[in-house]
PDB file of C-alpha atoms in Angstrom:
ATOM      1  CA  ASN A   1      -0.327  -0.225  -0.021  1.00  0.00           C
ATOM      2  CA  LEU A   2       2.612   2.282   0.908  1.00  0.00           C
ATOM      3  CA  ARG A   3       4.651   1.813  -2.495  1.00  0.00           C
ATOM      4  CA  ALA A   4       1.291   2.535  -4.020  1.00  0.00           C
ATOM      5  CA  ILE A   5       1.029   5.658  -2.331  1.00  0.00           C
ATOM      6  CA  ARG A   6       4.510   6.754  -3.266  1.00  0.00           C
ATOM      7  CA  GLN A   7       4.114   5.989  -6.813  1.00  0.00           C
ATOM      8  CA  ALA A   8       0.980   7.683  -7.042  1.00  0.00           C
ATOM      9  CA  HIS A   9       1.571  10.656  -5.051  1.00  0.00           C
ATOM     10  CA  PRO A  10       5.418  11.091  -4.763  1.00  0.00           C
ATOM     11  CA  ARG A  11       5.347  14.274  -2.352  1.00  0.00           C
ATOM     12  CA  ALA A  12       3.103  12.862  -0.006  1.00  0.00           C
ATOM     13  CA  PHE A  13       4.376  13.166   3.542  1.00  0.00           C
ATOM     14  CA  ILE A  14       3.826   9.955   5.013  1.00  0.00           C
ATOM     15  CA  VAL A  15       3.625   9.351   8.833  1.00  0.00           C
ATOM     16  CA  GLN A  16       3.703   6.027  10.131  1.00  0.00           C
ATOM     17  CA  LEU A  17       2.639   4.990  13.746  1.00  0.00           C
ATOM     18  CA  MET A  18       4.202   2.051  16.067  1.00  0.00           C
ATOM     19  CA  ASP A  19       2.790   0.773  19.261  1.00  0.00           C
ATOM     20  CA  ASP A  20       4.657  -2.774  19.534  1.00  0.00           C
ATOM     21  CA  LEU A  21       7.745  -4.361  18.453  1.00  0.00           C
ATOM     22  CA  THR A  22       6.605  -6.282  15.226  1.00  0.00           C
ATOM     23  CA  SER A  23      10.199  -6.833  14.227  1.00  0.00           C
ATOM     24  CA  ASP A  24      10.738  -9.191  17.318  1.00  0.00           C
ATOM     25  CA  LEU A  25       7.362 -11.156  18.297  1.00  0.00           C
ATOM     26  CA  PRO A  26       8.095 -14.032  20.976  1.00  0.00           C
ATOM     27  CA  ALA A  27       7.653 -17.635  20.548  1.00  0.00           C
ATOM     28  CA  SER A  28       4.032 -17.543  22.073  1.00  0.00           C
ATOM     29  CA  HIS A  29       2.688 -14.611  20.152  1.00  0.00           C
ATOM     30  CA  PRO A  30      -0.126 -15.697  17.439  1.00  0.00           C
ATOM     31  CA  ASN A  31       1.874 -13.883  14.919  1.00  0.00           C
ATOM     32  CA  HIS A  32       5.379 -15.607  15.602  1.00  0.00           C
ATOM     33  CA  VAL A  33       5.828 -17.037  12.869  1.00  0.00           C
ATOM     34  CA  PHE A  34       4.758 -14.822   9.972  1.00  0.00           C
ATOM     35  CA  GLY A  35       6.998 -12.071  12.276  1.00  0.00           C
ATOM     36  CA  GLN A  36      10.065 -14.026  12.232  1.00  0.00           C
ATOM     37  CA  ARG A  37       9.697 -14.812   8.446  1.00  0.00           C
ATOM     38  CA  GLU A  38       8.415 -11.424   7.450  1.00  0.00           C
ATOM     39  CA  GLY A  39       8.028  -8.647  10.002  1.00  0.00           C
ATOM     40  CA  HIS A  40      10.954  -7.582  10.666  1.00  0.00           C
ATOM     41  CA  ILE A  41      11.869  -7.017   6.859  1.00  0.00           C
ATOM     42  CA  ARG A  42       8.149  -5.522   5.601  1.00  0.00           C
ATOM     43  CA  THR A  43       8.653  -3.229   8.637  1.00  0.00           C
ATOM     44  CA  LEU A  44      12.134  -1.929   7.706  1.00  0.00           C
ATOM     45  CA  GLN A  45      10.550  -1.464   3.934  1.00  0.00           C
ATOM     46  CA  ALA A  46       7.521   0.497   5.187  1.00  0.00           C
ATOM     47  CA  LEU A  47       9.946   2.900   7.518  1.00  0.00           C
ATOM     48  CA  GLU A  48      11.899   3.354   3.918  1.00  0.00           C
ATOM     49  CA  LEU A  49       8.862   4.259   2.396  1.00  0.00           C
ATOM     50  CA  SER A  50       7.750   7.047   5.318  1.00  0.00           C
ATOM     51  CA  ASP A  51       8.856  10.136   6.441  1.00  0.00           C
ATOM     52  CA  ARG A  52       8.533   9.966   9.786  1.00  0.00           C
ATOM     53  CA  LEU A  53       7.501   7.553  12.317  1.00  0.00           C
ATOM     54  CA  ILE A  54       5.350   8.113  15.804  1.00  0.00           C
ATOM     55  CA  VAL A  55       6.031   5.508  18.594  1.00  0.00           C
ATOM     56  CA  SER A  56       4.806   4.896  22.413  1.00  0.00           C
ATOM     57  CA  THR A  57       7.626   4.215  24.078  1.00  0.00           C
ATOM     58  CA  GLN A  58      11.335   5.448  24.406  1.00  0.00           C
ATOM     59  CA  PRO A  59      12.660   1.840  23.808  1.00  0.00           C
ATOM     60  CA  LEU A  60      10.691   1.345  20.493  1.00  0.00           C
ATOM     61  CA  ALA A  61      12.528   4.777  19.363  1.00  0.00           C
ATOM     62  CA  ASP A  62      15.826   3.433  20.112  1.00  0.00           C
ATOM     63  CA  TYR A  63      15.116   0.041  18.164  1.00  0.00           C
ATOM     64  CA  TYR A  64      13.709   2.191  15.032  1.00  0.00           C
ATOM     65  CA  ALA A  65      16.329   4.809  14.969  1.00  0.00           C
ATOM     66  CA  PRO A  66      18.874   3.025  12.511  1.00  0.00           C
ATOM     67  CA  HIS A  67      15.954   2.794  10.292  1.00  0.00           C
ATOM     68  CA  CYS A  68      14.374   5.837  10.391  1.00  0.00           C
ATOM     69  CA  LYS A  69      15.523   9.701  10.597  1.00  0.00           C
ATOM     70  CA  ASP A  70      12.478  11.362  11.851  1.00  0.00           C
ATOM     71  CA  ILE A  71      11.109   9.703  15.020  1.00  0.00           C
ATOM     72  CA  ARG A  72       8.829  11.061  17.385  1.00  0.00           C
ATOM     73  CA  LEU A  73       8.015   9.839  21.246  1.00  0.00           C
ATOM     74  CA  VAL A  74       4.021  10.766  22.114  1.00  0.00           C
ATOM     75  CA  PRO A  75       3.147   8.062  25.118  1.00  0.00           C
ATOM     76  CA  ASN A  76      -0.206   6.153  25.071  1.00  0.00           C
ATOM     77  CA  ALA A  77      -3.057   8.315  27.286  1.00  0.00           C
ATOM     78  CA  LEU A  78      -6.420   7.502  28.018  1.00  0.00           C
ATOM     79  CA  ASP A  79      -9.323   9.983  26.822  1.00  0.00           C
ATOM     80  CA  MET A  80     -11.597  10.606  29.734  1.00  0.00           C
ATOM     81  CA  ARG A  81     -14.792  11.155  27.565  1.00  0.00           C
ATOM     82  CA  HIS A  82     -14.656   7.033  27.189  1.00  0.00           C
ATOM     83  CA  TRP A  83     -12.714   6.309  30.628  1.00  0.00           C
ATOM     84  CA  GLY A  84     -13.971   8.503  32.863  1.00  0.00           C
ATOM     85  CA  GLY A  85     -16.371   7.617  36.046  1.00  0.00           C
ATOM     86  CA  LEU A  86     -15.826   3.965  35.876  1.00  0.00           C
ATOM     87  CA  GLU A  87     -14.889   3.539  39.006  1.00  0.00           C
ATOM     88  CA  ARG A  88     -17.229   1.487  41.319  1.00  0.00           C
ATOM     89  CA  PRO A  89     -17.085   1.537  45.312  1.00  0.00           C
ATOM     90  CA  ALA A  90     -15.709  -1.066  46.967  1.00  0.00           C
ATOM     91  CA  ARG A  91     -17.697  -3.705  48.029  1.00  0.00           C
ATOM     92  CA  GLU A  92     -17.828  -6.312  50.797  1.00  0.00           C
ATOM     93  CA  ARG A  93     -18.044  -9.828  49.632  1.00  0.00           C
ATOM     94  CA  ALA A  94     -16.898 -13.227  51.165  1.00  0.00           C
ATOM     95  CA  ARG A  95     -14.274 -13.839  48.011  1.00  0.00           C
ATOM     96  CA  LEU A  96     -12.569 -11.141  46.217  1.00  0.00           C
ATOM     97  CA  ARG A  97     -12.560 -11.020  42.490  1.00  0.00           C
ATOM     98  CA  ILE A  98      -8.957 -11.015  41.133  1.00  0.00           C
ATOM     99  CA  GLY A  99      -8.740 -10.163  37.164  1.00  0.00           C
ATOM    100  CA  TRP A 100      -7.014  -9.767  34.027  1.00  0.00           C
ATOM    101  CA  ALA A 101      -7.497  -8.701  30.567  1.00  0.00           C
ATOM    102  CA  GLY A 102      -5.839  -8.753  27.412  1.00  0.00           C
ATOM    103  CA  ALA A 103      -5.686 -10.909  24.035  1.00  0.00           C
ATOM    104  CA  ALA A 104      -4.142 -13.937  22.276  1.00  0.00           C
ATOM    105  CA  GLN A 105      -0.551 -12.816  22.515  1.00  0.00           C
ATOM    106  CA  HIS A 106      -0.471 -12.786  26.216  1.00  0.00           C
ATOM    107  CA  LEU A 107      -0.273 -16.603  26.391  1.00  0.00           C
ATOM    108  CA  GLY A 108       3.373 -16.540  27.446  1.00  0.00           C
ATOM    109  CA  ASP A 109       2.848 -13.677  30.000  1.00  0.00           C
ATOM    110  CA  LEU A 110      -0.266 -15.525  31.473  1.00  0.00           C
ATOM    111  CA  ARG A 111       2.038 -18.421  31.852  1.00  0.00           C
ATOM    112  CA  LEU A 112       4.151 -16.662  34.353  1.00  0.00           C
ATOM    113  CA  VAL A 113       1.215 -16.869  37.060  1.00  0.00           C
ATOM    114  CA  GLN A 114      -0.149 -20.009  35.843  1.00  0.00           C
ATOM    115  CA  ARG A 115       0.500 -21.510  39.424  1.00  0.00           C
ATOM    116  CA  VAL A 116      -0.455 -18.650  41.189  1.00  0.00           C
ATOM    117  CA  VAL A 117      -3.674 -18.784  39.850  1.00  0.00           C
ATOM    118  CA  GLN A 118      -4.245 -22.290  40.821  1.00  0.00           C
ATOM    119  CA  ALA A 119      -3.092 -21.523  44.377  1.00  0.00           C
ATOM    120  CA  LEU A 120      -5.327 -19.099  45.083  1.00  0.00           C
ATOM    121  CA  ALA A 121      -8.333 -20.307  43.449  1.00  0.00           C
ATOM    122  CA  ASP A 122      -9.899 -22.151  46.582  1.00  0.00           C
ATOM    123  CA  GLN A 123      -9.698 -18.519  48.202  1.00  0.00           C
ATOM    124  CA  VAL A 124     -10.517 -16.071  45.376  1.00  0.00           C
ATOM    125  CA  ASP A 125     -12.647 -15.615  42.161  1.00  0.00           C
ATOM    126  CA  TRP A 126     -10.373 -15.431  39.519  1.00  0.00           C
ATOM    127  CA  VAL A 127     -12.214 -13.166  36.386  1.00  0.00           C
ATOM    128  CA  PHE A 128     -10.665 -13.638  33.067  1.00  0.00           C
ATOM    129  CA  MET A 129     -11.153 -11.160  29.639  1.00  0.00           C
ATOM    130  CA  GLY A 130     -10.074 -11.536  26.396  1.00  0.00           C
ATOM    131  CA  MET A 131      -8.226 -14.878  26.519  1.00  0.00           C
ATOM    132  CA  CYS A 132      -7.707 -17.846  29.068  1.00  0.00           C
ATOM    133  CA  PRO A 133      -5.615 -20.653  27.945  1.00  0.00           C
ATOM    134  CA  ASP A 134      -6.986 -23.926  28.161  1.00  0.00           C
ATOM    135  CA  GLU A 135      -5.129 -24.979  31.410  1.00  0.00           C
ATOM    136  CA  LEU A 136      -6.478 -21.985  33.478  1.00  0.00           C
ATOM    137  CA  ARG A 137     -10.082 -22.369  32.433  1.00  0.00           C
ATOM    138  CA  PRO A 138     -10.659 -25.023  35.347  1.00  0.00           C
ATOM    139  CA  TYR A 139      -9.453 -22.453  38.072  1.00  0.00           C
ATOM    140  CA  VAL A 140     -11.073 -19.170  36.392  1.00  0.00           C
ATOM    141  CA  LYS A 141     -14.938 -18.133  37.762  1.00  0.00           C
ATOM    142  CA  GLU A 142     -15.731 -16.177  35.040  1.00  0.00           C
ATOM    143  CA  PHE A 143     -14.442 -15.650  31.552  1.00  0.00           C
ATOM    144  CA  HIS A 144     -15.477 -12.563  29.270  1.00  0.00           C
ATOM    145  CA  ARG A 145     -14.892 -12.247  25.608  1.00  0.00           C
ATOM    146  CA  PHE A 146     -13.606  -9.148  24.149  1.00  0.00           C
ATOM    147  CA  VAL A 147     -15.916  -6.621  22.756  1.00  0.00           C
ATOM    148  CA  SER A 148     -15.700  -3.744  20.381  1.00  0.00           C
ATOM    149  CA  TYR A 149     -13.169  -1.100  21.472  1.00  0.00           C
ATOM    150  CA  LYS A 150     -16.106   1.406  22.029  1.00  0.00           C
ATOM    151  CA  ASP A 151     -17.370  -1.074  24.445  1.00  0.00           C
ATOM    152  CA  TYR A 152     -14.594  -2.042  26.018  1.00  0.00           C
ATOM    153  CA  PRO A 153     -14.079   0.779  28.942  1.00  0.00           C
ATOM    154  CA  ALA A 154     -17.570  -0.048  30.338  1.00  0.00           C
ATOM    155  CA  LYS A 155     -16.869  -3.799  29.921  1.00  0.00           C
ATOM    156  CA  LEU A 156     -13.759  -3.942  31.644  1.00  0.00           C
ATOM    157  CA  ALA A 157     -15.758  -1.850  34.604  1.00  0.00           C
ATOM    158  CA  SER A 158     -18.336  -4.447  34.511  1.00  0.00           C
ATOM    159  CA  LEU A 159     -15.862  -7.269  35.614  1.00  0.00           C
ATOM    160  CA  ASP A 160     -15.983  -5.539  39.134  1.00  0.00           C
ATOM    161  CA  LEU A 161     -12.407  -6.517  40.414  1.00  0.00           C
ATOM    162  CA  ASP A 162     -10.989  -5.841  43.614  1.00  0.00           C
ATOM    163  CA  ILE A 163      -7.146  -6.744  42.508  1.00  0.00           C
ATOM    164  CA  ALA A 164      -5.892  -6.542  38.802  1.00  0.00           C
ATOM    165  CA  ILE A 165      -2.845  -8.503  37.831  1.00  0.00           C
ATOM    166  CA  ALA A 166      -0.616  -7.227  34.959  1.00  0.00           C
ATOM    167  CA  PRO A 167       2.355 -10.129  34.336  1.00  0.00           C
ATOM    168  CA  LEU A 168       4.751  -9.368  31.493  1.00  0.00           C
ATOM    169  CA  GLU A 169       7.590 -11.988  30.354  1.00  0.00           C
ATOM    170  CA  ASP A 170      10.970  -9.656  30.484  1.00  0.00           C
ATOM    171  CA  ASN A 171      11.938  -9.853  26.756  1.00  0.00           C
ATOM    172  CA  PRO A 172      12.249  -7.449  23.726  1.00  0.00           C
ATOM    173  CA  PHE A 173       9.134  -7.475  22.741  1.00  0.00           C
ATOM    174  CA  ASN A 174       7.228  -6.622  26.182  1.00  0.00           C
ATOM    175  CA  ALA A 175      10.447  -4.538  26.958  1.00  0.00           C
ATOM    176  CA  CYS A 176       9.070  -1.912  24.174  1.00  0.00           C
ATOM    177  CA  LYS A 177       5.316  -2.114  25.178  1.00  0.00           C
ATOM    178  CA  SER A 178       4.099   0.880  26.829  1.00  0.00           C
ATOM    179  CA  ASN A 179       2.015   1.133  29.946  1.00  0.00           C
ATOM    180  CA  LEU A 180      -1.407   0.930  28.652  1.00  0.00           C
ATOM    181  CA  ARG A 181      -2.786  -2.014  31.053  1.00  0.00           C
ATOM    182  CA  LEU A 182      -1.623   0.155  33.997  1.00  0.00           C
ATOM    183  CA  LEU A 183      -3.814   3.075  32.637  1.00  0.00           C
ATOM    184  CA  GLU A 184      -6.853   1.169  32.112  1.00  0.00           C
ATOM    185  CA  TYR A 185      -6.557  -0.407  35.445  1.00  0.00           C
ATOM    186  CA  GLY A 186      -5.869   3.061  36.992  1.00  0.00           C
ATOM    187  CA  ALA A 187      -9.018   4.654  35.762  1.00  0.00           C
ATOM    188  CA  MET A 188     -11.138   1.761  37.060  1.00  0.00           C
ATOM    189  CA  GLY A 189      -9.095   2.576  40.558  1.00  0.00           C
ATOM    190  CA  TRP A 190      -8.213  -1.197  40.872  1.00  0.00           C
ATOM    191  CA  PRO A 191      -4.931  -1.879  42.924  1.00  0.00           C
ATOM    192  CA  VAL A 192      -2.534  -3.760  40.971  1.00  0.00           C
ATOM    193  CA  VAL A 193      -0.070  -6.402  41.247  1.00  0.00           C
ATOM    194  CA  CYS A 194       2.250  -6.559  38.170  1.00  0.00           C
ATOM    195  CA  SER A 195       5.591  -7.939  36.981  1.00  0.00           C
ATOM    196  CA  ASP A 196       8.724  -5.696  37.707  1.00  0.00           C
ATOM    197  CA  VAL A 197       9.398  -4.831  33.948  1.00  0.00           C
ATOM    198  CA  TYR A 198      10.222  -1.713  31.895  1.00  0.00           C
ATOM    199  CA  PRO A 199       6.779  -0.502  30.700  1.00  0.00           C
ATOM    200  CA  TYR A 200       5.675  -0.966  34.451  1.00  0.00           C
ATOM    201  CA  ARG A 201       8.414   1.310  35.795  1.00  0.00           C
ATOM    202  CA  THR A 202       7.497   4.366  33.691  1.00  0.00           C
ATOM    203  CA  ASP A 203       6.563   7.541  35.736  1.00  0.00           C
ATOM    204  CA  ASP A 204       6.918   4.976  38.998  1.00  0.00           C
ATOM    205  CA  PRO A 205       3.206   3.978  39.208  1.00  0.00           C
ATOM    206  CA  PRO A 206       1.801   3.008  42.572  1.00  0.00           C
ATOM    207  CA  VAL A 207       1.460  -0.400  42.224  1.00  0.00           C
ATOM    208  CA  LEU A 208       2.853  -3.773  43.754  1.00  0.00           C
ATOM    209  CA  ARG A 209       6.005  -4.664  41.169  1.00  0.00           C
ATOM    210  CA  VAL A 210       7.308  -8.113  41.521  1.00  0.00           C
ATOM    211  CA  PRO A 211       9.890 -10.661  39.880  1.00  0.00           C
ATOM    212  CA  ASP A 212       9.106 -13.677  37.940  1.00  0.00           C
ATOM    213  CA  ASP A 213       8.612 -15.877  41.210  1.00  0.00           C
ATOM    214  CA  GLU A 214       5.591 -17.450  42.420  1.00  0.00           C
ATOM    215  CA  GLY A 215       6.324 -17.150  45.856  1.00  0.00           C
ATOM    216  CA  ALA A 216       6.624 -12.885  44.987  1.00  0.00           C
ATOM    217  CA  TRP A 217       3.325 -12.937  43.420  1.00  0.00           C
ATOM    218  CA  LEU A 218       1.569 -14.844  46.210  1.00  0.00           C
ATOM    219  CA  GLY A 219       2.951 -12.372  48.961  1.00  0.00           C
ATOM    220  CA  ALA A 220       1.749  -9.514  46.890  1.00  0.00           C
ATOM    221  CA  LEU A 221      -1.374 -10.697  46.396  1.00  0.00           C
ATOM    222  CA  GLY A 222      -1.991 -11.899  49.807  1.00  0.00           C
ATOM    223  CA  ARG A 223      -1.004  -8.312  51.058  1.00  0.00           C
ATOM    224  CA  LEU A 224      -3.914  -6.870  49.341  1.00  0.00           C
ATOM    225  CA  ILE A 225      -6.217  -9.912  49.832  1.00  0.00           C
ATOM    226  CA  GLY A 226      -5.921  -9.260  53.711  1.00  0.00           C
ATOM    227  CA  ASP A 227      -6.217  -5.394  53.565  1.00  0.00           C
ATOM    228  CA  ALA A 228      -9.063  -3.714  52.761  1.00  0.00           C
ATOM    229  CA  GLN A 229      -7.478  -0.084  53.645  1.00  0.00           C
ATOM    230  CA  LEU A 230      -4.375  -1.175  51.422  1.00  0.00           C
ATOM    231  CA  ARG A 231      -6.539  -2.116  48.346  1.00  0.00           C
ATOM    232  CA  ARG A 232      -8.650   1.163  48.389  1.00  0.00           C
ATOM    233  CA  ALA A 233      -5.293   3.593  48.967  1.00  0.00           C
ATOM    234  CA  GLN A 234      -3.147   1.597  46.385  1.00  0.00           C
ATOM    235  CA  GLY A 235      -6.384   1.766  43.952  1.00  0.00           C
ATOM    236  CA  GLU A 236      -6.891   5.688  44.865  1.00  0.00           C
ATOM    237  CA  ALA A 237      -3.220   6.272  44.218  1.00  0.00           C
ATOM    238  CA  LEU A 238      -3.000   4.585  40.664  1.00  0.00           C
ATOM    239  CA  HIS A 239      -6.157   6.334  39.347  1.00  0.00           C
ATOM    240  CA  GLY A 240      -4.546   9.942  40.694  1.00  0.00           C
ATOM    241  CA  TRP A 241      -1.452   8.907  38.908  1.00  0.00           C
ATOM    242  CA  LEU A 242      -3.197   8.226  35.952  1.00  0.00           C
ATOM    243  CA  HIS A 243      -4.712  11.680  36.099  1.00  0.00           C
ATOM    244  CA  ARG A 244      -1.724  13.544  36.756  1.00  0.00           C
ATOM    245  CA  HIS A 245       0.254  11.679  33.695  1.00  0.00           C
ATOM    246  CA  TYR A 246      -1.536  10.358  31.190  1.00  0.00           C
ATOM    247  CA  LEU A 247      -4.635  12.191  30.366  1.00  0.00           C
ATOM    248  CA  VAL A 248      -5.035  12.366  26.527  1.00  0.00           C
ATOM    249  CA  GLU A 249      -5.293  16.260  26.832  1.00  0.00           C
ATOM    250  CA  HIS A 250      -2.163  16.027  28.348  1.00  0.00           C
ATOM    251  CA  TYR A 251      -0.517  15.244  24.917  1.00  0.00           C
ATOM    252  CA  ALA A 252      -2.734  16.783  22.249  1.00  0.00           C
ATOM    253  CA  ASP A 253      -0.085  19.691  21.253  1.00  0.00           C
ATOM    254  CA  ALA A 254       2.530  16.882  21.265  1.00  0.00           C
ATOM    255  CA  TRP A 255       0.651  15.074  18.822  1.00  0.00           C
ATOM    256  CA  PHE A 256      -0.069  17.885  16.844  1.00  0.00           C
ATOM    257  CA  ARG A 257       3.852  18.928  16.441  1.00  0.00           C
ATOM    258  CA  ALA A 258       4.414  15.049  15.786  1.00  0.00           C
ATOM    259  CA  ILE A 259       1.932  14.894  12.760  1.00  0.00           C
ATOM    260  CA  PHE A 260       2.271  18.373  11.339  1.00  0.00           C
ATOM    261  CA  ASP A 261       5.743  20.176  12.208  1.00  0.00           C
TER     262      ASP A 261
END
């Protein structure tokens, strides 16, 4: 498509946007085979046909710097017209709801917490949205399929979680990802336990970051499960952090400059 555009409109100014490291997909990614065979070559060919690249993270900018002379960084952010007012008051219940939301490319990430999910299944209700590996289905109380993006914020809120998790393998693909999942959980006002990887260290979010260790995950989740006041404080802190750093209006000028300067 870019070649056709260049041929038909040789003076067109082409801006490409990238939010993932499509050149280095992990083996658990559903598009791994295609990515390994053609993804990197096609990405570089597309960059050669473009005038500018806009990325959402610094690692992406660093990775593609040798292949594009004009790279602009604009972080992901949320639009409160769609993500505002979705918090739900904490409820007293016998079993807490702990959950995760994500797509099929997170199979390897969920395997990090497989034994954690199994270990806590008798104490809490696990709620998954978007994807759930077969080996975890017996331990998950509720599974919700994805909905259209316009319905996604309200659907995510309807999970009514007490605690959210965000596991990420430490690999190049994930190192280039943004902290979007924390932004979404922050909009809900949920306390979060997440992997201690680069995307979840950006701007020091108020979450419980843990290494790839079953005991560390169980310890962090146990702290939140046993302390309603801590859950409330962590959820409110993440909600405030989102509003201070990652509302889309904060980046309106940056987007304008990235596209038109």
